[in-house]
């Protein structure tokens, strides 16, 4: 197994995902990670279930599901690149690292900087994560929290 595949292996498979904003569950869905092209790329697909009753309209208006990402490795930079697309017609390029149990994703774009931090549990069955956003890349606001759990 290549070093790149070994580093991404903790993400492989199916995950149940719950998203919260200010402690309110805004979506429950799933995401999956699977190899493409003999392990040269990792494909992430995600979709959400129907929204709950207390979901803020702002969240409903910006729900991205379904989403697809293609993750590849840049050996010169020693990091991954994630090409992202969603049902809203958003197409984005993110940088990504996965070192030990720390998963990070980020991008700097005019008017919308974003960063994701996730911690994979030692047993590999849970990821606790959150997204942050910034208009200027200096002042960051918590956007939403996520919990990934492997179905049992």
mmCIF file of the C-alpha atoms, coordinates in Angstrom:
data_MODEL
# 
_entry.id   MODEL 
# 
loop_
_atom_site.group_PDB 
_atom_site.id 
_atom_site.type_symbol 
_atom_site.label_atom_id 
_atom_site.label_alt_id 
_atom_site.label_comp_id 
_atom_site.label_asym_id 
_atom_site.label_entity_id 
_atom_site.label_seq_id 
_atom_site.pdbx_PDB_ins_code 
_atom_site.Cartn_x 
_atom_site.Cartn_y 
_atom_site.Cartn_z 
_atom_site.occupancy 
_atom_site.B_iso_or_equiv 
_atom_site.pdbx_formal_charge 
_atom_site.auth_seq_id 
_atom_site.auth_comp_id 
_atom_site.auth_asym_id 
_atom_site.auth_atom_id 
_atom_site.pdbx_PDB_model_num 
ATOM 1   C CA . UNK A 1 1   ? 0.000   0.000  0.000   1.00 0.00 ? 1   UNK A CA 1 
ATOM 2   C CA . UNK A 1 2   ? 1.374   3.393  -0.950  1.00 0.00 ? 2   UNK A CA 1 
ATOM 3   C CA . UNK A 1 3   ? 2.050   6.049  1.673   1.00 0.00 ? 3   UNK A CA 1 
ATOM 4   C CA . UNK A 1 4   ? -0.710  8.226  0.184   1.00 0.00 ? 4   UNK A CA 1 
ATOM 5   C CA . UNK A 1 5   ? -3.285  5.438  0.432   1.00 0.00 ? 5   UNK A CA 1 
ATOM 6   C CA . UNK A 1 6   ? -2.176  4.636  3.975   1.00 0.00 ? 6   UNK A CA 1 
ATOM 7   C CA . UNK A 1 7   ? -2.668  8.264  5.035   1.00 0.00 ? 7   UNK A CA 1 
ATOM 8   C CA . UNK A 1 8   ? -6.201  8.439  3.603   1.00 0.00 ? 8   UNK A CA 1 
ATOM 9   C CA . UNK A 1 9   ? -7.269  4.997  4.804   1.00 0.00 ? 9   UNK A CA 1 
ATOM 10  C CA . UNK A 1 10  ? -8.912  6.275  8.041   1.00 0.00 ? 10  UNK A CA 1 
ATOM 11  C CA . UNK A 1 11  ? -11.570 8.032  5.930   1.00 0.00 ? 11  UNK A CA 1 
ATOM 12  C CA . UNK A 1 12  ? -12.560 5.019  3.820   1.00 0.00 ? 12  UNK A CA 1 
ATOM 13  C CA . UNK A 1 13  ? -16.073 3.660  3.990   1.00 0.00 ? 13  UNK A CA 1 
ATOM 14  C CA . UNK A 1 14  ? -19.509 4.896  4.946   1.00 0.00 ? 14  UNK A CA 1 
ATOM 15  C CA . UNK A 1 15  ? -20.203 7.445  7.702   1.00 0.00 ? 15  UNK A CA 1 
ATOM 16  C CA . UNK A 1 16  ? -23.384 8.808  9.274   1.00 0.00 ? 16  UNK A CA 1 
ATOM 17  C CA . UNK A 1 17  ? -23.053 12.589 9.550   1.00 0.00 ? 17  UNK A CA 1 
ATOM 18  C CA . UNK A 1 18  ? -24.851 15.055 11.798  1.00 0.00 ? 18  UNK A CA 1 
ATOM 19  C CA . UNK A 1 19  ? -24.471 18.806 11.371  1.00 0.00 ? 19  UNK A CA 1 
ATOM 20  C CA . UNK A 1 20  ? -25.333 21.309 14.085  1.00 0.00 ? 20  UNK A CA 1 
ATOM 21  C CA . UNK A 1 21  ? -25.439 25.097 14.332  1.00 0.00 ? 21  UNK A CA 1 
ATOM 22  C CA . UNK A 1 22  ? -25.524 26.509 17.839  1.00 0.00 ? 22  UNK A CA 1 
ATOM 23  C CA . UNK A 1 23  ? -26.484 23.111 19.208  1.00 0.00 ? 23  UNK A CA 1 
ATOM 24  C CA . UNK A 1 24  ? -29.466 22.721 16.832  1.00 0.00 ? 24  UNK A CA 1 
ATOM 25  C CA . UNK A 1 25  ? -29.323 19.731 14.467  1.00 0.00 ? 25  UNK A CA 1 
ATOM 26  C CA . UNK A 1 26  ? -29.541 21.165 10.955  1.00 0.00 ? 26  UNK A CA 1 
ATOM 27  C CA . UNK A 1 27  ? -29.026 17.965 8.981   1.00 0.00 ? 27  UNK A CA 1 
ATOM 28  C CA . UNK A 1 28  ? -28.494 14.255 9.280   1.00 0.00 ? 28  UNK A CA 1 
ATOM 29  C CA . UNK A 1 29  ? -27.102 12.399 6.347   1.00 0.00 ? 29  UNK A CA 1 
ATOM 30  C CA . UNK A 1 30  ? -24.204 10.292 5.189   1.00 0.00 ? 30  UNK A CA 1 
ATOM 31  C CA . UNK A 1 31  ? -20.879 10.525 3.443   1.00 0.00 ? 31  UNK A CA 1 
ATOM 32  C CA . UNK A 1 32  ? -18.751 7.854  1.831   1.00 0.00 ? 32  UNK A CA 1 
ATOM 33  C CA . UNK A 1 33  ? -15.128 7.667  0.773   1.00 0.00 ? 33  UNK A CA 1 
ATOM 34  C CA . UNK A 1 34  ? -14.006 5.172  -1.893  1.00 0.00 ? 34  UNK A CA 1 
ATOM 35  C CA . UNK A 1 35  ? -10.898 4.705  -4.023  1.00 0.00 ? 35  UNK A CA 1 
ATOM 36  C CA . UNK A 1 36  ? -10.952 5.575  -7.725  1.00 0.00 ? 36  UNK A CA 1 
ATOM 37  C CA . UNK A 1 37  ? -8.357  4.697  -10.365 1.00 0.00 ? 37  UNK A CA 1 
ATOM 38  C CA . UNK A 1 38  ? -6.669  1.972  -8.306  1.00 0.00 ? 38  UNK A CA 1 
ATOM 39  C CA . UNK A 1 39  ? -6.282  4.249  -5.304  1.00 0.00 ? 39  UNK A CA 1 
ATOM 40  C CA . UNK A 1 40  ? -4.785  7.244  -7.070  1.00 0.00 ? 40  UNK A CA 1 
ATOM 41  C CA . UNK A 1 41  ? -7.788  9.353  -6.041  1.00 0.00 ? 41  UNK A CA 1 
ATOM 42  C CA . UNK A 1 42  ? -10.341 9.239  -3.252  1.00 0.00 ? 42  UNK A CA 1 
ATOM 43  C CA . UNK A 1 43  ? -13.974 10.067 -4.089  1.00 0.00 ? 43  UNK A CA 1 
ATOM 44  C CA . UNK A 1 44  ? -16.204 11.528 -1.379  1.00 0.00 ? 44  UNK A CA 1 
ATOM 45  C CA . UNK A 1 45  ? -19.960 11.586 -1.865  1.00 0.00 ? 45  UNK A CA 1 
ATOM 46  C CA . UNK A 1 46  ? -22.420 13.044 0.639   1.00 0.00 ? 46  UNK A CA 1 
ATOM 47  C CA . UNK A 1 47  ? -26.147 13.565 0.938   1.00 0.00 ? 47  UNK A CA 1 
ATOM 48  C CA . UNK A 1 48  ? -28.508 14.779 3.628   1.00 0.00 ? 48  UNK A CA 1 
ATOM 49  C CA . UNK A 1 49  ? -31.877 13.597 4.802   1.00 0.00 ? 49  UNK A CA 1 
ATOM 50  C CA . UNK A 1 50  ? -34.966 15.759 5.199   1.00 0.00 ? 50  UNK A CA 1 
ATOM 51  C CA . UNK A 1 51  ? -34.429 18.784 7.467   1.00 0.00 ? 51  UNK A CA 1 
ATOM 52  C CA . UNK A 1 52  ? -35.747 18.851 11.020  1.00 0.00 ? 52  UNK A CA 1 
ATOM 53  C CA . UNK A 1 53  ? -38.493 21.207 12.188  1.00 0.00 ? 53  UNK A CA 1 
ATOM 54  C CA . UNK A 1 54  ? -36.236 23.708 13.979  1.00 0.00 ? 54  UNK A CA 1 
ATOM 55  C CA . UNK A 1 55  ? -33.764 24.237 11.137  1.00 0.00 ? 55  UNK A CA 1 
ATOM 56  C CA . UNK A 1 56  ? -33.136 27.945 10.489  1.00 0.00 ? 56  UNK A CA 1 
ATOM 57  C CA . UNK A 1 57  ? -34.247 29.184 7.063   1.00 0.00 ? 57  UNK A CA 1 
ATOM 58  C CA . UNK A 1 58  ? -30.699 30.404 6.398   1.00 0.00 ? 58  UNK A CA 1 
ATOM 59  C CA . UNK A 1 59  ? -29.468 26.804 6.591   1.00 0.00 ? 59  UNK A CA 1 
ATOM 60  C CA . UNK A 1 60  ? -32.277 25.505 4.362   1.00 0.00 ? 60  UNK A CA 1 
ATOM 61  C CA . UNK A 1 61  ? -31.454 28.155 1.745   1.00 0.00 ? 61  UNK A CA 1 
ATOM 62  C CA . UNK A 1 62  ? -27.791 27.111 1.590   1.00 0.00 ? 62  UNK A CA 1 
ATOM 63  C CA . UNK A 1 63  ? -28.055 23.319 1.887   1.00 0.00 ? 63  UNK A CA 1 
ATOM 64  C CA . UNK A 1 64  ? -25.500 21.880 -0.545  1.00 0.00 ? 64  UNK A CA 1 
ATOM 65  C CA . UNK A 1 65  ? -26.670 18.263 -0.886  1.00 0.00 ? 65  UNK A CA 1 
ATOM 66  C CA . UNK A 1 66  ? -25.753 16.138 -2.696  1.00 0.00 ? 66  UNK A CA 1 
ATOM 67  C CA . UNK A 1 67  ? -22.007 16.834 -2.877  1.00 0.00 ? 67  UNK A CA 1 
ATOM 68  C CA . UNK A 1 68  ? -19.073 15.148 -4.610  1.00 0.00 ? 68  UNK A CA 1 
ATOM 69  C CA . UNK A 1 69  ? -15.355 15.658 -3.995  1.00 0.00 ? 69  UNK A CA 1 
ATOM 70  C CA . UNK A 1 70  ? -12.282 14.203 -5.671  1.00 0.00 ? 70  UNK A CA 1 
ATOM 71  C CA . UNK A 1 71  ? -9.198  14.081 -3.451  1.00 0.00 ? 71  UNK A CA 1 
ATOM 72  C CA . UNK A 1 72  ? -5.715  13.769 -4.949  1.00 0.00 ? 72  UNK A CA 1 
ATOM 73  C CA . UNK A 1 73  ? -2.169  14.169 -3.666  1.00 0.00 ? 73  UNK A CA 1 
ATOM 74  C CA . UNK A 1 74  ? 0.436   16.801 -4.552  1.00 0.00 ? 74  UNK A CA 1 
ATOM 75  C CA . UNK A 1 75  ? 3.801   15.200 -3.792  1.00 0.00 ? 75  UNK A CA 1 
ATOM 76  C CA . UNK A 1 76  ? 5.715   18.473 -4.265  1.00 0.00 ? 76  UNK A CA 1 
ATOM 77  C CA . UNK A 1 77  ? 3.636   20.237 -1.583  1.00 0.00 ? 77  UNK A CA 1 
ATOM 78  C CA . UNK A 1 78  ? 3.043   17.125 0.574   1.00 0.00 ? 78  UNK A CA 1 
ATOM 79  C CA . UNK A 1 79  ? -0.654  17.839 0.838   1.00 0.00 ? 79  UNK A CA 1 
ATOM 80  C CA . UNK A 1 80  ? -3.889  16.816 -0.758  1.00 0.00 ? 80  UNK A CA 1 
ATOM 81  C CA . UNK A 1 81  ? -6.160  18.827 -3.018  1.00 0.00 ? 81  UNK A CA 1 
ATOM 82  C CA . UNK A 1 82  ? -9.907  18.426 -2.874  1.00 0.00 ? 82  UNK A CA 1 
ATOM 83  C CA . UNK A 1 83  ? -12.054 19.369 -5.874  1.00 0.00 ? 83  UNK A CA 1 
ATOM 84  C CA . UNK A 1 84  ? -15.576 19.973 -4.525  1.00 0.00 ? 84  UNK A CA 1 
ATOM 85  C CA . UNK A 1 85  ? -18.972 20.362 -6.194  1.00 0.00 ? 85  UNK A CA 1 
ATOM 86  C CA . UNK A 1 86  ? -22.516 20.527 -4.857  1.00 0.00 ? 86  UNK A CA 1 
ATOM 87  C CA . UNK A 1 87  ? -26.182 20.764 -5.841  1.00 0.00 ? 87  UNK A CA 1 
ATOM 88  C CA . UNK A 1 88  ? -26.135 24.583 -5.578  1.00 0.00 ? 88  UNK A CA 1 
ATOM 89  C CA . UNK A 1 89  ? -23.684 24.723 -8.460  1.00 0.00 ? 89  UNK A CA 1 
ATOM 90  C CA . UNK A 1 90  ? -20.717 25.575 -6.204  1.00 0.00 ? 90  UNK A CA 1 
ATOM 91  C CA . UNK A 1 91  ? -17.307 24.394 -7.439  1.00 0.00 ? 91  UNK A CA 1 
ATOM 92  C CA . UNK A 1 92  ? -14.345 24.869 -5.118  1.00 0.00 ? 92  UNK A CA 1 
ATOM 93  C CA . UNK A 1 93  ? -10.723 23.837 -4.703  1.00 0.00 ? 93  UNK A CA 1 
ATOM 94  C CA . UNK A 1 94  ? -9.513  23.118 -1.173  1.00 0.00 ? 94  UNK A CA 1 
ATOM 95  C CA . UNK A 1 95  ? -6.163  22.168 0.329   1.00 0.00 ? 95  UNK A CA 1 
ATOM 96  C CA . UNK A 1 96  ? -6.246  19.223 2.703   1.00 0.00 ? 96  UNK A CA 1 
ATOM 97  C CA . UNK A 1 97  ? -3.975  17.382 5.136   1.00 0.00 ? 97  UNK A CA 1 
ATOM 98  C CA . UNK A 1 98  ? -4.555  14.226 7.118   1.00 0.00 ? 98  UNK A CA 1 
ATOM 99  C CA . UNK A 1 99  ? -1.803  13.589 9.639   1.00 0.00 ? 99  UNK A CA 1 
ATOM 100 C CA . UNK A 1 100 ? -2.332  10.987 12.341  1.00 0.00 ? 100 UNK A CA 1 
ATOM 101 C CA . UNK A 1 101 ? -5.787  11.816 13.736  1.00 0.00 ? 101 UNK A CA 1 
ATOM 102 C CA . UNK A 1 102 ? -5.948  15.430 12.542  1.00 0.00 ? 102 UNK A CA 1 
ATOM 103 C CA . UNK A 1 103 ? -7.875  16.200 9.334   1.00 0.00 ? 103 UNK A CA 1 
ATOM 104 C CA . UNK A 1 104 ? -7.716  19.750 7.980   1.00 0.00 ? 104 UNK A CA 1 
ATOM 105 C CA . UNK A 1 105 ? -9.273  21.367 4.894   1.00 0.00 ? 105 UNK A CA 1 
ATOM 106 C CA . UNK A 1 106 ? -8.937  25.035 3.903   1.00 0.00 ? 106 UNK A CA 1 
ATOM 107 C CA . UNK A 1 107 ? -9.154  27.587 1.138   1.00 0.00 ? 107 UNK A CA 1 
ATOM 108 C CA . UNK A 1 108 ? -8.553  31.304 0.769   1.00 0.00 ? 108 UNK A CA 1 
ATOM 109 C CA . UNK A 1 109 ? -10.979 32.900 -1.682  1.00 0.00 ? 109 UNK A CA 1 
ATOM 110 C CA . UNK A 1 110 ? -11.947 36.512 -2.154  1.00 0.00 ? 110 UNK A CA 1 
ATOM 111 C CA . UNK A 1 111 ? -14.702 37.243 0.373   1.00 0.00 ? 111 UNK A CA 1 
ATOM 112 C CA . UNK A 1 112 ? -15.042 33.659 1.672   1.00 0.00 ? 112 UNK A CA 1 
ATOM 113 C CA . UNK A 1 113 ? -12.131 31.975 3.391   1.00 0.00 ? 113 UNK A CA 1 
ATOM 114 C CA . UNK A 1 114 ? -13.000 28.596 4.882   1.00 0.00 ? 114 UNK A CA 1 
ATOM 115 C CA . UNK A 1 115 ? -11.296 26.080 7.140   1.00 0.00 ? 115 UNK A CA 1 
ATOM 116 C CA . UNK A 1 116 ? -12.263 22.697 8.543   1.00 0.00 ? 116 UNK A CA 1 
ATOM 117 C CA . UNK A 1 117 ? -10.721 20.871 11.475  1.00 0.00 ? 117 UNK A CA 1 
ATOM 118 C CA . UNK A 1 118 ? -11.612 17.293 12.317  1.00 0.00 ? 118 UNK A CA 1 
ATOM 119 C CA . UNK A 1 119 ? -10.254 14.906 14.941  1.00 0.00 ? 119 UNK A CA 1 
ATOM 120 C CA . UNK A 1 120 ? -10.511 11.185 14.270  1.00 0.00 ? 120 UNK A CA 1 
ATOM 121 C CA . UNK A 1 121 ? -11.044 9.094  17.393  1.00 0.00 ? 121 UNK A CA 1 
ATOM 122 C CA . UNK A 1 122 ? -8.290  6.586  18.298  1.00 0.00 ? 122 UNK A CA 1 
ATOM 123 C CA . UNK A 1 123 ? -10.569 3.654  17.365  1.00 0.00 ? 123 UNK A CA 1 
ATOM 124 C CA . UNK A 1 124 ? -11.420 5.277  13.987  1.00 0.00 ? 124 UNK A CA 1 
ATOM 125 C CA . UNK A 1 125 ? -15.201 5.159  14.475  1.00 0.00 ? 125 UNK A CA 1 
ATOM 126 C CA . UNK A 1 126 ? -15.909 8.852  15.101  1.00 0.00 ? 126 UNK A CA 1 
ATOM 127 C CA . UNK A 1 127 ? -14.769 12.208 13.747  1.00 0.00 ? 127 UNK A CA 1 
ATOM 128 C CA . UNK A 1 128 ? -15.620 15.426 15.600  1.00 0.00 ? 128 UNK A CA 1 
ATOM 129 C CA . UNK A 1 129 ? -15.234 18.423 13.303  1.00 0.00 ? 129 UNK A CA 1 
ATOM 130 C CA . UNK A 1 130 ? -16.211 21.994 12.573  1.00 0.00 ? 130 UNK A CA 1 
ATOM 131 C CA . UNK A 1 131 ? -16.101 24.513 9.746   1.00 0.00 ? 131 UNK A CA 1 
ATOM 132 C CA . UNK A 1 132 ? -15.136 28.152 10.165  1.00 0.00 ? 132 UNK A CA 1 
ATOM 133 C CA . UNK A 1 133 ? -15.516 31.040 7.737   1.00 0.00 ? 133 UNK A CA 1 
ATOM 134 C CA . UNK A 1 134 ? -13.957 34.452 7.293   1.00 0.00 ? 134 UNK A CA 1 
ATOM 135 C CA . UNK A 1 135 ? -14.491 37.352 4.916   1.00 0.00 ? 135 UNK A CA 1 
ATOM 136 C CA . UNK A 1 136 ? -10.904 38.573 5.222   1.00 0.00 ? 136 UNK A CA 1 
ATOM 137 C CA . UNK A 1 137 ? -8.870  35.523 6.324   1.00 0.00 ? 137 UNK A CA 1 
ATOM 138 C CA . UNK A 1 138 ? -8.117  37.121 9.700   1.00 0.00 ? 138 UNK A CA 1 
ATOM 139 C CA . UNK A 1 139 ? -11.381 37.202 11.668  1.00 0.00 ? 139 UNK A CA 1 
ATOM 140 C CA . UNK A 1 140 ? -12.909 33.726 11.876  1.00 0.00 ? 140 UNK A CA 1 
ATOM 141 C CA . UNK A 1 141 ? -16.467 32.716 12.824  1.00 0.00 ? 141 UNK A CA 1 
ATOM 142 C CA . UNK A 1 142 ? -17.650 29.215 13.660  1.00 0.00 ? 142 UNK A CA 1 
ATOM 143 C CA . UNK A 1 143 ? -19.921 28.168 10.777  1.00 0.00 ? 143 UNK A CA 1 
ATOM 144 C CA . UNK A 1 144 ? -21.168 24.752 11.893  1.00 0.00 ? 144 UNK A CA 1 
ATOM 145 C CA . UNK A 1 145 ? -20.164 21.583 13.747  1.00 0.00 ? 145 UNK A CA 1 
ATOM 146 C CA . UNK A 1 146 ? -20.158 18.056 12.361  1.00 0.00 ? 146 UNK A CA 1 
ATOM 147 C CA . UNK A 1 147 ? -19.977 14.581 13.816  1.00 0.00 ? 147 UNK A CA 1 
ATOM 148 C CA . UNK A 1 148 ? -19.146 11.591 11.631  1.00 0.00 ? 148 UNK A CA 1 
ATOM 149 C CA . UNK A 1 149 ? -19.848 8.106  12.969  1.00 0.00 ? 149 UNK A CA 1 
ATOM 150 C CA . UNK A 1 150 ? -19.403 4.747  11.343  1.00 0.00 ? 150 UNK A CA 1 
ATOM 151 C CA . UNK A 1 151 ? -22.697 2.810  11.240  1.00 0.00 ? 151 UNK A CA 1 
ATOM 152 C CA . UNK A 1 152 ? -22.623 -0.162 13.598  1.00 0.00 ? 152 UNK A CA 1 
# 
